[in-house]
Short mmCIF file of C-alpha atoms and ligand atoms in Angstrom, two decimals:
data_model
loop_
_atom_site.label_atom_id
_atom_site.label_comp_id
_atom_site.label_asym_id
_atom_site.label_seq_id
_atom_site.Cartn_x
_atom_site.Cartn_y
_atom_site.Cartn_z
CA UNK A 1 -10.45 -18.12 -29.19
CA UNK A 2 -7.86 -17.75 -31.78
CA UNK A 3 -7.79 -14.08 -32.13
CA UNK A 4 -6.91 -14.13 -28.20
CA UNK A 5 -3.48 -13.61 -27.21
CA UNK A 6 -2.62 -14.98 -24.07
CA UNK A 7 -0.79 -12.66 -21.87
CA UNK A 8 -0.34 -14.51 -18.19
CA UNK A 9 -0.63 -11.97 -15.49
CA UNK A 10 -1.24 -9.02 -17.80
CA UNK A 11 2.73 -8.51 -17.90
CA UNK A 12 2.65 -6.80 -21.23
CA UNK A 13 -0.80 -5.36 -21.62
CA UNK A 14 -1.47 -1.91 -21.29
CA UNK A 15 -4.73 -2.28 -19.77
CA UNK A 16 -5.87 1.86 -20.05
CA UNK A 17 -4.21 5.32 -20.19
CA UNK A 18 -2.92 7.61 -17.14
CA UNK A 19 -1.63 10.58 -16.23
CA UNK A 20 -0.97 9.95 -12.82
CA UNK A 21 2.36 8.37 -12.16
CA UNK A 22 5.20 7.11 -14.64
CA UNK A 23 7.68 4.65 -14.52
CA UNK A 24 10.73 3.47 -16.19
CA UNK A 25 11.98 -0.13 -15.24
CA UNK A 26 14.91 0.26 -16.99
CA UNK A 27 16.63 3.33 -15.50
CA UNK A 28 14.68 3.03 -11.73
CA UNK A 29 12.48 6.15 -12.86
CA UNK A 30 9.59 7.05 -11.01
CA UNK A 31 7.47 9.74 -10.90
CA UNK A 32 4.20 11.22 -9.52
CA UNK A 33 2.81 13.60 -11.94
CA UNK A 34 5.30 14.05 -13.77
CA UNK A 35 7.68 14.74 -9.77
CA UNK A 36 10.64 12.92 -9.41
CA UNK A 37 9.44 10.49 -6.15
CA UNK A 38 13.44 11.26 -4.65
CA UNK A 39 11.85 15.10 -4.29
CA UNK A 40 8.49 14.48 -3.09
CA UNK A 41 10.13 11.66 -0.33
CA UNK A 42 12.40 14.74 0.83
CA UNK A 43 10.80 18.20 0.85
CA UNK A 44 6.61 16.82 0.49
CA UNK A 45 4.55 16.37 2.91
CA UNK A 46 2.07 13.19 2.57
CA UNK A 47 -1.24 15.23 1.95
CA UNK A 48 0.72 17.27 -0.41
CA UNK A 49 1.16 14.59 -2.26
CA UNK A 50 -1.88 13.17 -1.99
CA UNK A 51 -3.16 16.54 -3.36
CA UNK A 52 -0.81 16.15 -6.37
CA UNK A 53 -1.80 12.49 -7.26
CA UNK A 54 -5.81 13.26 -6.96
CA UNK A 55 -5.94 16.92 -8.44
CA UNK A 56 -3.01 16.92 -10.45
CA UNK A 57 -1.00 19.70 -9.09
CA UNK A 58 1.03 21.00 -6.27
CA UNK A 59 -1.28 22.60 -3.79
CA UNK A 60 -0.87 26.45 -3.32
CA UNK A 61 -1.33 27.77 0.21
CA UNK A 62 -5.01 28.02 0.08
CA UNK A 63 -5.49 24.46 -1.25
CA UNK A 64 -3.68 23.29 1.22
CA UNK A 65 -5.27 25.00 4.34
CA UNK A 66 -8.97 24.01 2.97
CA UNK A 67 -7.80 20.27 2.24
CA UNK A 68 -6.20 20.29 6.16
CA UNK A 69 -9.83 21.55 7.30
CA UNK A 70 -11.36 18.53 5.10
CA UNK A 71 -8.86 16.11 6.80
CA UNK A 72 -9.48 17.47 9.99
CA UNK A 73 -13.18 17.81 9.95
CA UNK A 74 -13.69 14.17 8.46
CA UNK A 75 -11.57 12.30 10.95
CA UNK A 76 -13.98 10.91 13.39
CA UNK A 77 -15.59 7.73 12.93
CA UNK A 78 -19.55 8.49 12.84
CA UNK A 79 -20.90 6.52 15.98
CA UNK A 80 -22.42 3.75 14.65
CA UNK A 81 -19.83 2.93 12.86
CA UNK A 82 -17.52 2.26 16.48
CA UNK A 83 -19.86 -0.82 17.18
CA UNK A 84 -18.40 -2.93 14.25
CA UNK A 85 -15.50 -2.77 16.00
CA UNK A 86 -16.62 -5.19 18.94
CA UNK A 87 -18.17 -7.19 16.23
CA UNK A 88 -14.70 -8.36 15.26
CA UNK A 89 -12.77 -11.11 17.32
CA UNK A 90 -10.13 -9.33 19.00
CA UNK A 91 -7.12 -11.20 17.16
CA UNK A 92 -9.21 -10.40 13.52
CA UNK A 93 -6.23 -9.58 10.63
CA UNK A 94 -6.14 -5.35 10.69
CA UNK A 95 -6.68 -5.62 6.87
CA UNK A 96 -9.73 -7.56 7.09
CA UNK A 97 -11.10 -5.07 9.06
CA UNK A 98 -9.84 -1.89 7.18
CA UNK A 99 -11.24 -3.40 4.19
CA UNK A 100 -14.72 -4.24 5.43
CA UNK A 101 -14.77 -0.71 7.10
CA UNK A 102 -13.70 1.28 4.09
CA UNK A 103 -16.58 -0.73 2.10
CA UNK A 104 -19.17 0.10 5.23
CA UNK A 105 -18.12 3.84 5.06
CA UNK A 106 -20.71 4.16 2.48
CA UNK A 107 -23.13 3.32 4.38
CA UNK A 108 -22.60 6.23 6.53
CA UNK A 109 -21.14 8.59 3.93
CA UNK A 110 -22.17 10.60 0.86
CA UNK A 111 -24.09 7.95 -1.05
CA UNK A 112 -23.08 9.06 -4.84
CA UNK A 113 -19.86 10.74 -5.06
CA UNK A 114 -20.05 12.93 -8.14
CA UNK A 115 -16.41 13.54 -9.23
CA UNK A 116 -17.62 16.65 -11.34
CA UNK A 117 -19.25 18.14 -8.12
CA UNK A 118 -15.61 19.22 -7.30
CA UNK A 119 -16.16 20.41 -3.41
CA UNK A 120 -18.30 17.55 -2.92
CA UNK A 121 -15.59 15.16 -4.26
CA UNK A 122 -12.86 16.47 -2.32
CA UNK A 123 -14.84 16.17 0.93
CA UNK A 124 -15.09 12.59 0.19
CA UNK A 125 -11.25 12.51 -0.92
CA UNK A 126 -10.50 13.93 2.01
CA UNK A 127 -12.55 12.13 4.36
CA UNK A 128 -11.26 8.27 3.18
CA UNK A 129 -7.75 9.46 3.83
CA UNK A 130 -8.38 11.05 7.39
CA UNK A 131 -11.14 7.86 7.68
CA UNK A 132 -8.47 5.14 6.72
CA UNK A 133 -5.83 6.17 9.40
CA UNK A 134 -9.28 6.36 12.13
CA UNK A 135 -10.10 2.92 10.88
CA UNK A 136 -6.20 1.58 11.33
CA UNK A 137 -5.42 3.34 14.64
CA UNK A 138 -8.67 2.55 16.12
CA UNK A 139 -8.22 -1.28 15.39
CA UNK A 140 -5.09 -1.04 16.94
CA UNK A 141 -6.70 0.36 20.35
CA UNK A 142 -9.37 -1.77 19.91
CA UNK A 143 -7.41 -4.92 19.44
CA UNK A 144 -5.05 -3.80 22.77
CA UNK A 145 -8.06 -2.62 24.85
CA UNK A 146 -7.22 1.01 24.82
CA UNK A 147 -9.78 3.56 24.13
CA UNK A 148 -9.73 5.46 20.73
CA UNK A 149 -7.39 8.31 20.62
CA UNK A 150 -8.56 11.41 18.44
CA UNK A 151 -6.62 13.31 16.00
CA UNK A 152 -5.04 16.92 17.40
CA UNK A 153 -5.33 19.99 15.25
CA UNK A 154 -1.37 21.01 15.68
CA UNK A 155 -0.40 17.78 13.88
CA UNK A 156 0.34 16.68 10.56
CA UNK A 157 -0.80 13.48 8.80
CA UNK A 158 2.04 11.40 10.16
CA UNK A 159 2.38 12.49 13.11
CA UNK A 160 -1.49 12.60 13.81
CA UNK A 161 -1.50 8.47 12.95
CA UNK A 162 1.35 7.93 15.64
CA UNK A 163 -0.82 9.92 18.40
CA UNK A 164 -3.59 7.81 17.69
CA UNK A 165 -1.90 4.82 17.90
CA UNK A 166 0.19 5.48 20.82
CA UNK A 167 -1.21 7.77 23.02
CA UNK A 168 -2.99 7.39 26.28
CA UNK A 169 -5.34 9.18 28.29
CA UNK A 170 -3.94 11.51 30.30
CA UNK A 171 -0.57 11.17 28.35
CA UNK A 172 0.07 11.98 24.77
CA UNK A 173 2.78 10.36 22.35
CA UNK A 174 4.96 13.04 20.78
CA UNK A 175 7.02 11.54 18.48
CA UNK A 176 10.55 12.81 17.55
CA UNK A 177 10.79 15.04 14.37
CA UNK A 178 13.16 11.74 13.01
CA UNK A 179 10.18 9.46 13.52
CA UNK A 180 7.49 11.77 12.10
CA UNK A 181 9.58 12.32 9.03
CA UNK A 182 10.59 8.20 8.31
CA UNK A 183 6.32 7.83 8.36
CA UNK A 184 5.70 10.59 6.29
CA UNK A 185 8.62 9.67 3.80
CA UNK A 186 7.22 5.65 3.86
CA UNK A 187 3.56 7.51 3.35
CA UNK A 188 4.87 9.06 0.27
CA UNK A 189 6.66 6.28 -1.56
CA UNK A 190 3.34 4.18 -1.34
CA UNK A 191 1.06 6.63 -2.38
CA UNK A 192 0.94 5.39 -5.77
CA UNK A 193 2.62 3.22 -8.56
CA UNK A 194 0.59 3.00 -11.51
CA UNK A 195 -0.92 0.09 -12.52
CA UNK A 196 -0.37 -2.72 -9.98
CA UNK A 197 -2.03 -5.46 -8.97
CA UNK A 198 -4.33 -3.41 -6.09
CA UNK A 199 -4.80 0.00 -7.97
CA UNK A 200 -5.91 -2.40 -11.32
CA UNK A 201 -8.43 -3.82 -8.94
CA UNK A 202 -9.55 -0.63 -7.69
CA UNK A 203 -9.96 0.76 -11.48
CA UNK A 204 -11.49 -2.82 -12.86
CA UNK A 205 -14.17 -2.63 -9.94
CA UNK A 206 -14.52 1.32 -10.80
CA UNK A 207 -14.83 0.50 -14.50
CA UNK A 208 -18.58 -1.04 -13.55
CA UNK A 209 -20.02 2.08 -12.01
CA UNK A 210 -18.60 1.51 -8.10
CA UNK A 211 -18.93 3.75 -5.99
CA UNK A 212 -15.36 5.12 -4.54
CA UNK A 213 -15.67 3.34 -1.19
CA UNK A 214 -16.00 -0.05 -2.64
CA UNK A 215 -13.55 0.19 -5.10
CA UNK A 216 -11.05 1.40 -2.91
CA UNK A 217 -11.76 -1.83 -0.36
CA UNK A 218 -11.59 -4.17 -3.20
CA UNK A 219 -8.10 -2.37 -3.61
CA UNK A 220 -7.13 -2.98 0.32
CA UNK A 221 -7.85 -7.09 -0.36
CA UNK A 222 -5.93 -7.11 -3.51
CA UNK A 223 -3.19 -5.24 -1.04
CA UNK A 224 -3.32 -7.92 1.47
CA UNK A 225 -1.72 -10.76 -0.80
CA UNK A 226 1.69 -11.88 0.05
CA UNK A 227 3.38 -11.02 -3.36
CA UNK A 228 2.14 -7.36 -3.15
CA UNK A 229 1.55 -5.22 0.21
CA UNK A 230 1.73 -8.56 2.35
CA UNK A 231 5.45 -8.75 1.87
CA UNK A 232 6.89 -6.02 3.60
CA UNK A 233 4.92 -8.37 7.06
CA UNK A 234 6.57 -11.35 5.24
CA UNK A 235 10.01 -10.13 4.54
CA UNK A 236 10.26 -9.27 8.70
CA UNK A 237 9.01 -13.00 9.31
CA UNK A 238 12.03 -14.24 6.72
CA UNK A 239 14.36 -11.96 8.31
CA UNK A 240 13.13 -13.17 11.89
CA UNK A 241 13.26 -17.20 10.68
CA UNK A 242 16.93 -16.79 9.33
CA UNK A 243 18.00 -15.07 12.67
CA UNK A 244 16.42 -17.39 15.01
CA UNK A 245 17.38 -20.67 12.98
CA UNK A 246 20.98 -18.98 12.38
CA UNK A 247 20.83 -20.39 8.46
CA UNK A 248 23.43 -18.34 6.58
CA UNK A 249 21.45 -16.00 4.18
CA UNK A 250 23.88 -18.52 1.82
CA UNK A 251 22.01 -21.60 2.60
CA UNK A 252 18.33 -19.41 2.72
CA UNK A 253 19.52 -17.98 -0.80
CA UNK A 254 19.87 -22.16 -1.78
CA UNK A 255 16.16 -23.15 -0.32
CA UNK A 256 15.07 -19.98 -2.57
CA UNK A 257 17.16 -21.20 -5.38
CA UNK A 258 15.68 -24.89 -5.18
CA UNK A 259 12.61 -24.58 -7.11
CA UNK A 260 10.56 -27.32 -5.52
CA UNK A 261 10.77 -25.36 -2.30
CA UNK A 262 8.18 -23.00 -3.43
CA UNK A 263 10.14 -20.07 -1.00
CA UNK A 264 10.61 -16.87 -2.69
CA UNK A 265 13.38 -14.20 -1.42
CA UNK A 266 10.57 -11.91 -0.09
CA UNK A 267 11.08 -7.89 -0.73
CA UNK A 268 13.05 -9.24 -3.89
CA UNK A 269 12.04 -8.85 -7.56
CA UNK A 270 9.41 -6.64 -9.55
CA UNK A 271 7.36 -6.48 -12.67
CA UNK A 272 8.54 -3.41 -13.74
CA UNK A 273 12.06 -2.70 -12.26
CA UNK A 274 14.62 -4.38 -14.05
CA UNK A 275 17.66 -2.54 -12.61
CA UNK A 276 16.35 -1.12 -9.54
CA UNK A 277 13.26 0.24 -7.26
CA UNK A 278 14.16 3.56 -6.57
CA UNK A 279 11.75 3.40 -3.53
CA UNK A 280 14.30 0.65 -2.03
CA UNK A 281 17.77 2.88 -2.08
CA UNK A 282 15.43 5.93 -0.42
CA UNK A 283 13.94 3.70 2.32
CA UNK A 284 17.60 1.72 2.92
CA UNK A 285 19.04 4.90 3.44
CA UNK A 286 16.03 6.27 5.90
CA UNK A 287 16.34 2.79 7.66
CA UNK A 288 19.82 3.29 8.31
CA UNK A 289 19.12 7.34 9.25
CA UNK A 290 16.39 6.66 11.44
CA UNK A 291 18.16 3.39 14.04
CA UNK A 292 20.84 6.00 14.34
CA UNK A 293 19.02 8.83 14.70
CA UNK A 294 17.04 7.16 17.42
CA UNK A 295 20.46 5.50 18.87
CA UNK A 296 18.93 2.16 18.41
CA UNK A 297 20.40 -1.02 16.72
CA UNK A 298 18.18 -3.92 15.00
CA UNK A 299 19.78 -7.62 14.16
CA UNK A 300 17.61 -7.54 11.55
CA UNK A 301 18.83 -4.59 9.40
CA UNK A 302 22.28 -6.09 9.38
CA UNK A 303 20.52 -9.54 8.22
CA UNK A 304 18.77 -7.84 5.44
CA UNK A 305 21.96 -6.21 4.21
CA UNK A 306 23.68 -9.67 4.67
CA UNK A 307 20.98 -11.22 2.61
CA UNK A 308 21.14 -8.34 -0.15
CA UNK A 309 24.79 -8.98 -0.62
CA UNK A 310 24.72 -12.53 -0.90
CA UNK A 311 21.57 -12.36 -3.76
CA UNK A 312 22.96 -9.35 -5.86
CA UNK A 313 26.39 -11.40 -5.58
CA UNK A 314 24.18 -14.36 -7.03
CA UNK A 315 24.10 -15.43 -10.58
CA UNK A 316 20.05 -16.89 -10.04
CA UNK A 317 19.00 -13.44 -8.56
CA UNK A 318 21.17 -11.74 -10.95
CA UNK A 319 20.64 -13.34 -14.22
CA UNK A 320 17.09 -12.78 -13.25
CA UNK A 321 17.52 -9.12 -12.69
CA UNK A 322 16.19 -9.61 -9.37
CA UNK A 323 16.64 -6.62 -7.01
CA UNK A 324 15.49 -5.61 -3.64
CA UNK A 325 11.86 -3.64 -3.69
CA UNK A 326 10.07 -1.23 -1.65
CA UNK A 327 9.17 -3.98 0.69
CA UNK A 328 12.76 -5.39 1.81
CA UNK A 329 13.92 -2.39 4.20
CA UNK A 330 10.63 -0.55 4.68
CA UNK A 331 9.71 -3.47 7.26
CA UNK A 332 13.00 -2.24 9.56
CA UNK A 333 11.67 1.47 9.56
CA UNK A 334 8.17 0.25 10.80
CA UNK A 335 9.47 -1.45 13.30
CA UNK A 336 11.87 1.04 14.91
CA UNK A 337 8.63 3.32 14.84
CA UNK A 338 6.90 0.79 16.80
CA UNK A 339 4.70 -0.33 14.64
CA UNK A 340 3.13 -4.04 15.35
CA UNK A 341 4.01 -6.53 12.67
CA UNK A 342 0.29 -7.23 11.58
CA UNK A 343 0.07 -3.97 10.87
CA UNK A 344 2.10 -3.44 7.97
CA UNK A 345 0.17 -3.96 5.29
CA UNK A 346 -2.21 -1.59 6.63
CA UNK A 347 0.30 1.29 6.44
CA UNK A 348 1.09 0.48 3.08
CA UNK A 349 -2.85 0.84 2.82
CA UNK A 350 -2.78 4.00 4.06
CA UNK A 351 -0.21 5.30 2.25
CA UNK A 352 -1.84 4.04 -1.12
CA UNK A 353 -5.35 5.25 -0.52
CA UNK A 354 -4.53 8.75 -2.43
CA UNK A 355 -3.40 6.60 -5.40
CA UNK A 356 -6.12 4.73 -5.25
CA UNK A 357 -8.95 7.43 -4.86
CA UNK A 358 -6.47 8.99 -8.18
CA UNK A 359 -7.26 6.43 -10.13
CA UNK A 360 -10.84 5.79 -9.41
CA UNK A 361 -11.48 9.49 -10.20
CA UNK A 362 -9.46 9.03 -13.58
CA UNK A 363 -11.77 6.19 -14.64
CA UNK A 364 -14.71 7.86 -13.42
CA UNK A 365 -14.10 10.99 -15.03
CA UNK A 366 -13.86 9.18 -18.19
CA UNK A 367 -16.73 9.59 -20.03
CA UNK A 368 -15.19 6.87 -22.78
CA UNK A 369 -14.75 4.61 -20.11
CA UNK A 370 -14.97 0.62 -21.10
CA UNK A 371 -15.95 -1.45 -18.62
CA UNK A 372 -12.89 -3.85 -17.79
CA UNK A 373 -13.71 -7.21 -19.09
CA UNK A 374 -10.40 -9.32 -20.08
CA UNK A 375 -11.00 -11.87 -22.33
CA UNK A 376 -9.56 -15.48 -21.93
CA UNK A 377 -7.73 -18.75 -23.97
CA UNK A 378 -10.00 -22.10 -22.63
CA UNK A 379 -8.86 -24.80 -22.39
CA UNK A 380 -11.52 -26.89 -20.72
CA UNK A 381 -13.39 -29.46 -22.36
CA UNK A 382 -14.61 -28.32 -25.63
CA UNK A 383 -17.85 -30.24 -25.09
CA UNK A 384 -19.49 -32.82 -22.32
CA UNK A 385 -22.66 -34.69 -21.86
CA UNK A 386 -24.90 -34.08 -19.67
CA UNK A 387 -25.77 -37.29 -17.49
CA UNK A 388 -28.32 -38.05 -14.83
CA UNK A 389 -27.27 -38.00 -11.51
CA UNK A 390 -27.88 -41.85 -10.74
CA UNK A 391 -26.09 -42.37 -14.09
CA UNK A 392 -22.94 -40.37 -12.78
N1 CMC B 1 12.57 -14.96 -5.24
C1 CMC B 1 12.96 -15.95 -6.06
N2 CMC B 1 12.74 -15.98 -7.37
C2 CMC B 1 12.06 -14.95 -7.89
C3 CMC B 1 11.61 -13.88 -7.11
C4 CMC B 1 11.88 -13.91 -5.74
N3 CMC B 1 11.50 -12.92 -4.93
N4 CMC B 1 10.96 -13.00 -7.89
C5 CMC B 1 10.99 -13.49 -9.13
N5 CMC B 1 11.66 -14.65 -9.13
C6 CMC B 1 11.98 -15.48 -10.31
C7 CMC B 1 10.75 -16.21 -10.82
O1 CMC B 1 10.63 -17.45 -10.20
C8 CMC B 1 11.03 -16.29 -12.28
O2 CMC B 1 12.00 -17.28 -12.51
P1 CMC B 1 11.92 -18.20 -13.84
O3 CMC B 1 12.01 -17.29 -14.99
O4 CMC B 1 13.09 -19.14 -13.72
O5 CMC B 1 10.61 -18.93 -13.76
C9 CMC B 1 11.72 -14.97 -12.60
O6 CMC B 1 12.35 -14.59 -11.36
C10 CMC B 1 10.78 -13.88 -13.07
O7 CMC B 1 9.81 -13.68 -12.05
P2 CMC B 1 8.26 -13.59 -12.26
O8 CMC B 1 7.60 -14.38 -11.18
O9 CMC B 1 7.88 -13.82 -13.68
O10 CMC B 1 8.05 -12.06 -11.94
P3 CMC B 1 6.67 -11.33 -11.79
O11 CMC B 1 6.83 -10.04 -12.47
O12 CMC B 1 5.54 -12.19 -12.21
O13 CMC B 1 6.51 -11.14 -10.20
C11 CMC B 1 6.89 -10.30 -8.02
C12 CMC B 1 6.92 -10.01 -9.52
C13 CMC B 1 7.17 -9.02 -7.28
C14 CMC B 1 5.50 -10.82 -7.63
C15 CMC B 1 7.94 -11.37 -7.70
O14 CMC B 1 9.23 -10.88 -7.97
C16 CMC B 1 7.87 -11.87 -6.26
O15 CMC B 1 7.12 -12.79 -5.97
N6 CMC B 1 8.64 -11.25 -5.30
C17 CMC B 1 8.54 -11.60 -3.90
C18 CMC B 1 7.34 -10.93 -3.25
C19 CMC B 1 7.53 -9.44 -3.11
O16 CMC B 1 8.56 -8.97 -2.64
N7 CMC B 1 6.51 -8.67 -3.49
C20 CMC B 1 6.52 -7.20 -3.40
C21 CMC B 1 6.53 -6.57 -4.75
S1 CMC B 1 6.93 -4.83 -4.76
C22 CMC B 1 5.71 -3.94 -3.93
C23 CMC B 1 4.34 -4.46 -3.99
O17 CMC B 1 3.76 -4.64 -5.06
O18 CMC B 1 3.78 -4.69 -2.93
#
């Protein structure tokens, strides 16, 4: 093992090459395909840029209109899959179940998705995007006792999810063009981030062979941890805990500070950003935009700001270079939309499925392609005896 360096938690090892999104830590840059993510967020719809992260370009009119049809056509659930629904206890985690559905899609879809059979590829492209929001909204309904709401021609991704979640028969959700345009904005600063911890999951499990639906499920589970996608659920509960206890963010900012209390400022700190997460200052702003758009207040916005102040004013977080991420104010938007708590996660699923379909094509395209095997520094026992049992 002495050639091996060890490099804990891969933090300086380029583990492959892409061409799909850049970022610079340093100066808060980020970028998909080579688009500034404060453009996309504004003027892009979320298909659009799922278009531009899996094909590489900007779709023209007619690219758009035949991925739409995809989306559209692809939507529904095929029966059978609607009965593992009611095989799930009704309180089952919505990311346990997205995953294990995403992995059983392929059980019902296209078998071998050939990326170099481009129509056939972008059918299945297109049909685990429309497929994950089915899956999410129809766990939802499922969990609440409501029956499964389809997707309606006239809408857009977005706007399409929030139907499915929230409409009933006989009465359909419209949402306001302020609430359809927070979603679609949150869609598109998850869509993809190079090479964290779930899209590195997703390419390690494609490096073997996998098929597209089972990488992208392994990608969902590596999602679900708290220091990843789980925090934006977690940085609501922390928000929540200091406003019903009434600690000062002060005194919260001390347990954090106190090593031994293993509590982490949640939505705080990244690998990569050392100055700032440019996906944070868009969604703060939308946050604030979208209570007052909607004329509505939340005690917990003002406790997040409260709790950025006090940290950024703080030598620990700032010696550190610890700064608020995507997941400290994106919580606050999801909420206003009326979105429940344990789903979270899941919509930062959903918005990271085109990423995650990117990068399994990239590593399946790649007919150079190593398989991703790390290696390792042991330090177990160089050598034991084997002993019979009764000797033991
Ligand atoms: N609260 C308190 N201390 C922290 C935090 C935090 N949120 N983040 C990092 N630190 C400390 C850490 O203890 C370490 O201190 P020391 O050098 O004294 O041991 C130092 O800052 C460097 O941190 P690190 O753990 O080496 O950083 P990392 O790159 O391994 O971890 C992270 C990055 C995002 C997992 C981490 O900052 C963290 O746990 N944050 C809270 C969870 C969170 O918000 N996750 C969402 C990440 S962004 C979107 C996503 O991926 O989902």
């Amino acid at each position: 093992t002495g050639l091996i360096t060890l490099d804990d938690g891969y933090g300086n090892t380029g583990s492959c090459q892409s061409a799909i999104t850049f970022i610079d830590g340093e100066k808060g840059i980020l970028r998909y395909r080579g688009i500034p993510i404060e453009d996309l967020a504004e003027r892009s719809s979320f298909i659009e840029t799922a278009e531009l992260l899996i094909f590489g370009e900007l779709p023209d009119e007619e690219e758009r209109t035949e991925f739409r049809h995809l989306l559209s056509e692809n939507a529904a659930l095929h029966r059978d899959m609607r009965k593992h629904f009611d095989g799930f206890p009704a309180d089952a985690h919505p990311m346990a179940i997205l995953s294990a559905m995403i992995n059983a899609l392929q059980t019902h879809e296209l078998h071998d998705i050939e990326t170099t059979d481009a129509a056939h590829f972008k059918y299945a492209a297109a049909g685990l995007i429309a497929k994950t929001r089915t899956i999410a909204a129809a766990s939802y309904k499922s969990h609440i006792g409501q029956p499964i709401a389809y997707p309606r021609y006239d809408l857009n991704y977005a706007e399409n999810f929030l139907h499915m979640m929230f409409s009933v028969p006989y009465r359909d959700y419209e949402p306001t063009p302020e609430v359809a345009h927070a979603l679609n904005m949150f869609l598109v600063l998850h869509a993809d981030h190079e090479q964290n911890c779930s899209t590195s999951t997703v390419r390690m499990v494609a490096s073997s062979g996998a098929n597209m639906y089972s990488s992208v499920s392994a990608g969902v589970n590596a999602l679900w941890g708290r220091l990843h996608g789980g925090a934006n659920m977690a940085v609501i509960e922390m928000l929540e805990h200091i406003r019903t206890t009434g600690i000062t963010p002060e005194a919260y900012l001390a347990r954090v500070k106190d090593r031994s209390s293993g509590v982490k400022l949640m939505g705080f700190g990244h690998r990569v950003y050392r100055n700032f997460d440019p996906r944070a200052r868009i969604l703060k702003d939308a946050a604030d935009k979208l209570l007052d758009a909607m004329h509505v207040t939340d005690p917990l916005l003002d406790i997040a700001r409260e709790v950025e102040q006090a940290a950024l004013a703080d030598d620990y977080f700032a010696s550190r270079r610890l700064y608020p991420n995507v997941d400290f104010y994106s919580g606050i938007i999801l909420r206003a939309i009326g979105i429940p708590l344990d789903m979270f996660t899941v919509m930062f699923a959903i918005g990271r499925t085109p990423g995650w379909i990117a990068h399994w094509k990239e590593v399946t395209d790649n007919p150079r392609q190593r398989i991703y095997r790390p290696r390792q520094v042991y330090v177990g026992n160089p050598l034991s005896q084997w002993v019979p049992r009764s000797e033991r």
